[in-house]
Amino acid sequence: MFAILTVAKRAAPIAASSVRALTRVSAARTYSSRILPTAAGASGGHSKLTVSSDACRELQTSATLHSIIPYKLADIGEGITECEIIQWYVKPGDKVSQFDKICEVASDKATVEITSRYDGVIRKLHYQDNDIALVGKPIVDIEIDNPDTQSAEPAADSGAELTSNPAQSLPSNDTEPTVELADSVPKNFAVDRTSDVVYATPAVRRVARENNVDLHYVAGSGKGGRILKEDVLRFIELQKSSTAPGVTVDLQKSSTAPVDKIREPDTVDQPFVQANASSTAPGISLSSASAVITGEDQLVSLSPIQRAMFKSMTDSLGIPHFRFKDEIELDALIQARQRINKYLAEQNGEVTKMTYMPFFVKAASLALTKYPILNARVVAEAGAPPKLQFRASHNIGVAMDTPGGLIVPNIKNVQTKSLMDIAAELGALAQRGRSGAIGSADLRGGTFTLSNVGMIGGTYLSPVLVDSEVCIGAIGKVQRLPRFETVEIDSRPVERVVPRHILVTSWSADHRVVDGATMARFAVLYKKLLEHPEIMLANMK
């Protein structure tokens, strides 16, 4: 039933505007016409006025308000301006709640999981896997209900814009087509995608990209279904074998078969132990070297860690390095470590095994107490004379070769810690590094660096400084070598050859502020502390 408005002919324009005012406050969106008075016909006659589609768009209703919020990549600190999208945990149309994981990103410092601040529905992903996302720019669009009840991002910080017209702001229901690599889908394999979410480290994803493998089809043998590098290499070999005539392979059953590989050192034992997976040829054995020769050249982008290394090492070219190397006999330290480990095995405490690294780190801290200039940093500001900042805390960094690349987390305030404290922190850092969970706090504020690259190999090394430090040390491998020893036989000094465990330390100092004599005295004191562990223990606080 329609209400009839009786108005004079001259009042028709006013009546039309009144109808529009009435429709604005109406909750109905489907009105297609109204009966309006007109002067045509006999007195009291009426006609129908059809409302156009443009007029319908102007209708405002009291329906529930839906808002599309561009969720921006927040600043994760350390001056980071961009991150690489490692993987998405959501896709358009997925419902998310507050604190649900949205994606995983990798910066030049660490890998971080981005979580949602809202309850809503994902409407758009602004980036694909392996894209570079800029800090402060939207990464996803989230549609939320009742935005007034959910905390919105401050406009000054995130610039989030609310849209109250979902009909114009919602993306199409058709999702963007997925770009598949030419050889990413397995050939002759009757398998389905294993999951929509892939759990793999950046190094594993790099191996997959270099070999055109879609990780969605790879069964992970790691904890929680995480895909390991061995899983990808096994997948590649199975793909190759599937091209041979008459060969049929069950991928699911074969995904957990053992693969022969060169054993890498245990990362829990020492901080610098695992070969860098991102810089080695994926899955290439010595017997199949011909496969490399017949391959094609590839142009790949630098990873976030490689980009950071490129920048820092380029800046290091402006620092004149003074280098110093010395030998250290470790026989007394080896015996002391054996006794400590025997004691730890009986205690069943947090630390069950003491490696050499806690001794190396603590000896460096004790030597820095006597030569604090090596714990300083150069402050050179434009238009001002250079200065030295002497730092009270000994935040000693340890170079760590993680699956994502080389990083240097540091142990804070080593000068206040015991050998057991240092061993516990090294173990925790190694565990977080192996799982890609090193945070920015672990990487911030280093004052001195030690690199135990000798666990991989090498004797005489040349470590390179970064501009925030004035000294760095590199520890070579331990070797059992012949050395002369003078002993008394029948009250006469006699020289004889004896076996000794020899370690070579290589030091680099900023020669703009550190002279050679200071570096040499520091190295000599460091040598004495390790060759005579009782002196080290006597100086601990």
XYZ file of C-alpha atoms in Angstrom:
541
model
C 0.000 0.000 0.000
C 1.440 3.335 -0.985
C 0.906 6.614 0.879
C -0.426 9.406 -1.316
C 0.798 12.947 -0.905
C -1.694 15.614 -1.988
C 0.170 18.731 -3.047
C -0.592 21.600 -5.405
C 0.994 21.712 -8.799
C 3.309 24.557 -7.868
C 4.560 22.587 -4.887
C 5.663 19.584 -6.946
C 9.425 20.361 -6.732
C 9.127 20.716 -2.966
C 7.259 17.421 -2.778
C 9.967 15.654 -4.756
C 12.677 16.905 -2.403
C 10.561 15.847 0.568
C 10.345 12.326 -0.833
C 14.143 12.201 -1.148
C 14.455 13.323 2.461
C 12.090 10.577 3.547
C 13.986 7.935 1.618
C 17.288 8.957 3.289
C 15.999 7.971 6.716
C 14.265 4.839 5.502
C 15.940 1.485 6.192
C 14.621 -0.043 2.961
C 16.962 -0.090 -0.059
C 14.592 -1.623 -2.591
C 12.086 1.154 -3.237
C 11.766 1.476 -6.964
C 9.024 4.086 -7.219
C 6.881 6.609 -5.370
C 3.436 8.043 -6.186
C 3.786 11.805 -6.548
C 1.137 14.460 -7.268
C 1.112 16.120 -10.645
C -0.949 18.801 -12.398
C -1.715 16.490 -15.297
C -5.221 15.131 -15.475
C -8.284 16.085 -13.462
C -8.164 17.763 -10.071
C -6.913 15.349 -7.422
C -5.361 13.064 -10.054
C -2.045 11.408 -9.371
C 0.811 9.756 -11.321
C 3.833 7.588 -10.492
C 7.372 8.983 -10.256
C 10.021 6.356 -10.996
C 13.193 6.840 -8.886
C 16.367 6.379 -10.954
C 19.265 4.152 -9.996
C 21.359 7.248 -9.241
C 18.821 8.310 -6.654
C 18.928 4.856 -5.092
C 22.676 5.182 -4.592
C 22.076 8.198 -2.400
C 20.017 6.153 0.056
C 21.586 5.945 3.503
C 20.436 3.092 5.660
C 20.719 1.990 9.243
C 22.172 -1.425 8.301
C 25.289 -2.729 10.054
C 28.376 -0.734 9.029
C 31.179 -2.710 7.349
C 34.561 -1.062 6.939
C 37.586 -1.945 4.858
C 40.815 -1.192 6.689
C 44.158 -1.174 4.853
C 46.375 -2.965 7.383
C 49.843 -1.476 7.099
C 53.245 -2.986 7.759
C 54.363 -1.486 11.054
C 57.871 -0.259 11.806
C 59.730 -3.172 13.418
C 62.660 -1.017 14.513
C 66.372 -0.793 13.706
C 65.683 1.635 10.841
C 64.207 -1.130 8.677
C 62.290 0.287 5.703
C 61.367 -2.879 3.807
C 60.786 -6.580 4.387
C 60.487 -9.648 2.184
C 57.191 -11.537 2.343
C 58.220 -15.080 3.241
C 54.780 -16.678 3.339
C 51.105 -15.876 3.832
C 48.998 -17.619 6.462
C 45.758 -16.217 5.023
C 44.075 -15.722 1.658
C 41.200 -13.490 0.477
C 37.953 -14.576 2.118
C 39.557 -16.016 5.264
C 38.191 -14.932 8.625
C 40.756 -13.698 11.149
C 40.637 -12.745 14.800
C 42.892 -10.501 16.789
C 46.409 -11.908 17.195
C 45.918 -14.452 14.384
C 48.987 -14.794 12.172
C 48.691 -13.009 8.823
C 52.097 -13.454 7.249
C 55.790 -13.986 7.906
C 58.295 -11.351 6.809
C 62.085 -11.282 6.788
C 64.147 -8.144 7.176
C 67.906 -7.764 7.089
C 67.852 -8.356 10.841
C 65.365 -11.084 11.645
C 62.245 -13.002 10.654
C 58.979 -11.702 12.148
C 55.389 -12.967 12.127
C 52.774 -10.253 11.524
C 49.510 -10.727 13.451
C 46.089 -9.161 13.043
C 44.786 -6.349 15.232
C 41.196 -6.851 14.126
C 38.392 -9.392 13.899
C 37.228 -9.539 10.300
C 37.610 -10.983 6.820
C 40.668 -10.736 4.564
C 39.644 -9.001 1.339
C 42.918 -8.366 -0.489
C 46.603 -9.275 -0.321
C 48.773 -6.439 -1.605
C 51.853 -8.629 -2.090
C 52.752 -12.135 -3.213
C 55.322 -14.480 -1.702
C 58.903 -13.158 -2.021
C 57.717 -9.621 -2.823
C 59.353 -6.704 -1.014
C 56.863 -4.891 1.247
C 57.514 -1.322 2.355
C 57.111 -0.260 5.977
C 54.069 1.994 6.362
C 52.319 0.653 3.256
C 49.260 -1.663 3.285
C 49.933 -5.385 3.149
C 46.308 -6.594 3.415
C 42.792 -5.160 3.398
C 40.573 -6.386 6.262
C 36.800 -5.954 6.354
C 35.575 -5.524 9.907
C 32.100 -5.338 11.478
C 31.199 -2.524 13.854
C 34.493 -0.628 13.542
C 33.554 1.566 16.466
C 33.918 -1.422 18.803
C 37.368 -2.344 17.483
C 40.485 -0.294 18.068
C 41.432 1.417 14.848
C 44.959 2.353 13.994
C 45.758 6.037 14.669
C 45.740 8.069 11.517
C 49.059 9.649 12.364
C 50.770 6.317 12.751
C 49.216 4.064 10.183
C 46.985 6.224 8.054
C 44.238 3.602 8.100
C 41.250 4.752 6.080
C 37.703 3.620 6.862
C 35.270 3.048 4.018
C 31.560 2.885 4.764
C 30.531 1.965 1.214
C 31.426 -1.687 0.802
C 29.665 -1.916 -2.550
C 32.327 0.301 -4.080
C 35.346 -0.753 -2.005
C 35.074 -4.536 -1.870
C 37.213 -6.401 -4.368
C 35.694 -8.823 -6.800
C 34.867 -12.261 -5.543
C 37.192 -13.646 -8.174
C 40.626 -14.010 -6.678
C 43.701 -13.095 -8.637
C 45.056 -15.972 -10.716
C 47.895 -17.851 -9.127
C 51.086 -17.790 -11.156
C 52.566 -21.252 -11.253
C 56.152 -21.940 -12.227
C 56.520 -23.954 -15.387
C 57.945 -27.012 -13.676
C 56.588 -26.453 -10.188
C 53.807 -29.042 -10.390
C 55.233 -32.539 -10.090
C 55.334 -34.612 -13.241
C 53.774 -38.075 -13.172
C 52.905 -37.675 -9.486
C 49.341 -38.404 -8.404
C 49.483 -36.121 -5.363
C 47.438 -33.207 -4.118
C 48.635 -30.002 -2.570
C 49.788 -30.798 0.945
C 48.540 -27.570 2.535
C 47.620 -23.976 1.825
C 50.184 -22.845 4.426
C 53.835 -23.704 3.903
C 56.215 -23.857 6.853
C 59.769 -23.410 5.574
C 62.763 -21.184 6.257
C 63.881 -18.512 3.764
C 66.837 -20.675 2.749
C 64.545 -23.600 1.912
C 62.282 -21.296 -0.096
C 65.297 -20.017 -2.010
C 66.303 -23.570 -2.935
C 62.733 -24.202 -4.072
C 62.648 -21.038 -6.201
C 65.983 -21.837 -7.821
C 64.668 -25.267 -8.835
C 61.112 -24.202 -9.790
C 59.504 -26.242 -7.031
C 56.088 -25.378 -5.610
C 56.415 -26.061 -1.886
C 52.690 -26.752 -1.619
C 53.386 -30.155 -3.185
C 56.321 -31.037 -0.938
C 55.663 -33.118 2.170
C 57.588 -31.755 5.150
C 59.420 -34.149 7.433
C 60.343 -31.528 10.048
C 58.613 -30.717 13.306
C 55.000 -29.667 12.792
C 55.183 -30.433 9.063
C 57.991 -27.928 8.431
C 59.677 -28.456 5.075
C 63.423 -29.021 5.286
C 66.020 -28.549 2.586
C 66.370 -32.319 2.343
C 62.650 -32.590 1.543
C 63.045 -30.197 -1.397
C 66.146 -31.965 -2.701
C 64.397 -35.314 -2.422
C 61.417 -33.899 -4.294
C 63.722 -32.654 -7.086
C 65.392 -36.049 -7.425
C 62.026 -37.799 -7.557
C 60.885 -35.406 -10.273
C 63.965 -36.184 -12.329
C 63.542 -39.925 -11.898
C 59.865 -39.704 -12.836
C 60.813 -38.618 -16.347
C 62.514 -41.976 -17.015
C 60.290 -44.438 -18.936
C 58.603 -47.073 -16.853
C 59.410 -45.395 -13.522
C 56.588 -44.801 -11.027
C 57.257 -43.155 -7.683
C 54.956 -42.647 -4.711
C 55.914 -39.194 -3.467
C 54.114 -39.448 -0.152
C 55.819 -42.734 0.800
C 59.191 -41.609 -0.491
C 59.207 -38.200 1.180
C 60.664 -39.533 4.405
C 63.296 -41.811 2.880
C 66.855 -41.067 4.073
C 69.035 -38.978 1.801
C 72.825 -39.232 1.763
C 74.344 -35.848 2.593
C 77.458 -34.381 4.079
C 76.847 -34.033 7.790
C 76.889 -30.450 9.003
C 78.187 -29.628 12.508
C 75.728 -29.354 15.374
C 74.508 -25.779 15.801
C 73.786 -26.258 19.499
C 77.449 -26.972 20.223
C 78.851 -23.790 18.730
C 77.266 -20.584 17.463
C 79.064 -20.615 14.115
C 78.578 -24.105 12.807
C 76.026 -24.584 10.060
C 77.014 -24.112 6.425
C 75.032 -21.269 4.866
C 72.232 -22.977 2.977
C 71.442 -19.848 0.955
C 74.945 -19.599 -0.526
C 75.614 -23.238 -1.397
C 74.495 -25.098 -4.490
C 71.258 -26.904 -3.582
C 71.528 -30.673 -3.536
C 74.621 -30.919 -5.744
C 76.883 -33.844 -4.879
C 80.470 -34.076 -6.062
C 79.603 -37.033 -8.301
C 76.961 -35.014 -10.163
C 79.040 -31.897 -10.788
C 78.326 -32.190 -14.506
C 74.768 -31.076 -13.769
C 76.122 -27.670 -12.804
C 78.121 -27.310 -16.004
C 75.120 -28.006 -18.204
C 72.817 -25.711 -16.208
C 71.705 -22.209 -17.113
C 72.854 -18.931 -15.599
C 70.394 -17.342 -13.215
C 69.982 -13.756 -12.035
C 68.511 -13.636 -8.524
C 67.838 -10.809 -6.100
C 69.791 -10.468 -2.888
C 68.099 -11.723 0.252
C 67.411 -9.191 3.035
C 70.461 -10.396 4.963
C 72.635 -10.216 1.839
C 71.427 -6.671 1.156
C 72.373 -5.650 4.691
C 75.765 -7.333 4.319
C 76.306 -5.597 0.978
C 75.691 -2.202 2.572
C 77.710 -2.759 5.760
C 80.707 -4.245 3.961
C 80.679 -1.412 1.416
C 80.769 1.064 4.304
C 83.653 -0.905 5.847
C 85.848 -0.084 2.858
C 86.373 3.351 4.402
C 87.918 1.897 7.595
C 91.698 1.229 7.557
C 92.216 -2.192 9.161
C 95.164 -3.103 11.374
C 95.516 -6.887 11.526
C 97.199 -9.031 14.170
C 97.449 -12.838 14.448
C 98.759 -15.051 17.219
C 98.890 -18.702 18.310
C 97.338 -19.948 21.539
C 98.040 -23.314 23.204
C 94.756 -24.760 24.450
C 95.930 -27.890 26.296
C 95.294 -26.474 29.778
C 91.900 -25.127 28.696
C 90.958 -28.484 27.174
C 91.657 -30.228 30.462
C 89.681 -27.630 32.436
C 86.734 -27.961 30.020
C 86.747 -31.755 30.363
C 86.510 -31.487 34.147
C 83.693 -28.937 33.902
C 81.717 -31.133 31.479
C 82.123 -34.129 33.779
C 80.635 -32.055 36.572
C 77.772 -30.791 34.371
C 76.883 -34.332 33.298
C 76.251 -35.202 36.948
C 74.069 -32.150 37.647
C 71.387 -32.453 34.914
C 70.993 -28.672 34.914
C 70.140 -26.173 32.167
C 73.649 -26.383 30.698
C 74.714 -29.978 30.066
C 77.836 -29.299 28.033
C 80.370 -26.471 27.993
C 81.822 -25.605 24.588
C 84.948 -23.515 24.019
C 82.969 -20.434 23.018
C 82.020 -19.305 26.556
C 85.741 -19.252 27.431
C 86.529 -17.242 24.295
C 83.768 -14.730 25.036
C 84.615 -14.300 28.722
C 88.345 -13.910 28.021
C 87.528 -11.146 25.540
C 85.447 -9.337 28.170
C 88.234 -9.529 30.762
C 90.743 -8.181 28.249
C 88.362 -5.372 27.250
C 88.255 -4.285 30.895
C 91.963 -3.511 30.665
C 91.783 -2.034 27.142
C 88.387 -0.287 26.985
C 89.217 1.573 23.779
C 88.598 -1.675 21.893
C 85.008 -1.621 23.183
C 84.411 1.932 21.971
C 82.917 3.292 18.770
C 83.784 6.196 16.496
C 81.204 8.990 16.413
C 81.741 11.067 13.283
C 78.996 13.573 12.584
C 78.956 15.939 9.641
C 80.487 19.296 10.501
C 81.795 18.109 13.890
C 85.172 16.666 14.914
C 85.206 12.863 15.357
C 84.826 11.510 18.880
C 85.123 8.182 20.684
C 82.231 6.790 22.684
C 83.507 4.494 25.441
C 80.805 1.951 26.226
C 80.417 0.443 29.691
C 78.588 -2.721 28.612
C 80.446 -5.567 26.953
C 77.817 -6.696 24.430
C 79.857 -9.290 22.586
C 78.458 -10.502 19.289
C 78.940 -14.036 18.008
C 78.749 -14.647 14.270
C 76.026 -17.227 13.640
C 75.499 -19.008 10.343
C 71.733 -19.608 10.252
C 69.660 -21.169 7.437
C 68.709 -17.627 6.405
C 72.300 -16.358 6.270
C 74.961 -14.883 8.525
C 73.734 -12.825 11.485
C 75.541 -11.492 14.569
C 73.409 -11.545 17.736
C 75.141 -10.438 20.898
C 75.268 -11.439 24.544
C 74.475 -8.421 26.692
C 76.669 -7.356 29.653
C 79.167 -10.195 29.444
C 81.278 -8.424 32.110
C 78.625 -9.401 34.696
C 78.090 -13.004 33.577
C 79.712 -16.294 34.539
C 80.805 -19.011 32.131
C 77.576 -20.897 32.872
C 75.470 -17.815 32.115
C 77.267 -17.293 28.819
C 76.902 -20.963 27.858
C 73.151 -20.840 28.549
C 72.691 -17.693 26.412
C 74.755 -19.125 23.566
C 72.592 -22.243 23.550
C 69.404 -20.158 23.493
C 70.728 -17.964 20.656
C 71.729 -21.034 18.641
C 68.253 -22.513 19.081
C 66.508 -19.293 18.022
C 68.889 -18.871 15.105
C 68.183 -22.371 13.841
C 64.420 -21.732 13.909
C 64.688 -18.206 12.466
C 63.431 -16.596 15.679
C 66.303 -14.185 16.353
C 64.710 -10.879 17.364
C 65.897 -7.320 16.813
C 66.769 -7.030 20.527
C 69.329 -9.836 20.088
C 70.978 -7.962 17.223
C 70.932 -4.460 18.674
C 73.714 -2.772 20.651
C 76.772 -4.926 19.913
C 80.118 -3.480 21.021
C 82.628 -6.221 20.069
C 82.472 -9.290 17.814
C 83.964 -12.786 17.786
C 83.632 -15.118 14.816
C 84.220 -18.810 15.420
C 84.491 -19.585 11.708
C 87.177 -22.140 12.480
C 84.389 -24.620 13.216
C 83.924 -24.775 9.443
C 87.601 -24.520 8.538
C 90.474 -22.127 8.128
C 93.471 -21.150 10.214
C 94.561 -17.594 9.384
C 91.607 -15.280 8.853
C 90.961 -11.611 8.077
C 87.733 -10.456 9.746
C 86.155 -7.220 8.507
C 84.991 -4.455 10.843
C 81.592 -2.800 10.862
C 81.403 0.947 11.436
C 79.784 0.586 14.890
C 82.817 -1.215 16.367
C 86.591 -0.717 16.409
C 87.715 -4.336 16.926
C 86.715 -7.806 15.756
C 88.271 -11.218 16.292
C 88.136 -14.453 14.300
C 88.982 -17.847 15.770
C 90.500 -20.488 13.526
C 90.341 -24.238 13.849
C 92.163 -26.126 16.604
C 95.093 -28.178 15.326
C 97.344 -30.722 17.035
C 100.841 -29.661 16.033
C 104.434 -30.377 17.144
C 106.067 -27.748 19.336
C 109.351 -27.462 21.197
C 109.337 -27.757 24.965
C 112.273 -27.208 27.320
C 112.533 -29.605 30.251
C 115.226 -30.360 32.802
C 116.885 -33.763 32.696
C 119.685 -34.377 35.221
C 119.681 -30.636 36.017
C 120.276 -29.790 32.388
C 117.791 -28.006 30.070
C 116.794 -30.267 27.230
C 114.557 -29.422 24.299
C 112.122 -31.962 23.011
C 109.231 -32.033 20.553
C 105.785 -32.445 22.095
C 102.241 -32.380 20.644
C 100.172 -29.290 21.425
C 96.664 -28.131 20.564
C 97.148 -24.848 18.717
C 94.507 -22.212 18.001
C 95.177 -19.165 15.820
C 93.319 -15.934 16.618
C 93.092 -13.172 14.006
C 92.268 -9.618 15.039
C 91.269 -6.533 13.054
C 91.165 -3.046 14.587
C 90.192 0.411 13.327
C 93.631 1.920 12.712
C 92.196 5.438 12.762
C 91.851 5.263 16.558
C 93.618 2.036 17.644
C 97.391 1.791 17.373
C 99.203 -1.473 16.762
C 100.738 -1.651 20.242
C 97.322 -1.530 21.930
C 95.990 -4.278 19.684
C 99.083 -6.425 20.360
C 98.850 -5.998 24.157
C 95.175 -6.935 24.082
C 95.962 -10.073 22.049
C 98.777 -11.072 24.413
C 96.498 -10.729 27.448
C 93.777 -12.699 25.669
C 96.320 -15.440 24.960
C 97.418 -15.570 28.613
C 93.844 -15.889 29.887
C 93.129 -18.878 27.634
C 96.462 -20.615 28.145
C 96.095 -20.264 31.927
C 92.396 -20.720 32.781
C 93.124 -20.248 36.493
C 94.077 -16.616 35.783
C 90.752 -16.141 34.004
C 88.857 -17.658 36.923
C 90.779 -15.505 39.423
C 89.719 -12.303 37.593
C 86.011 -13.160 37.328
C 83.587 -11.203 39.479
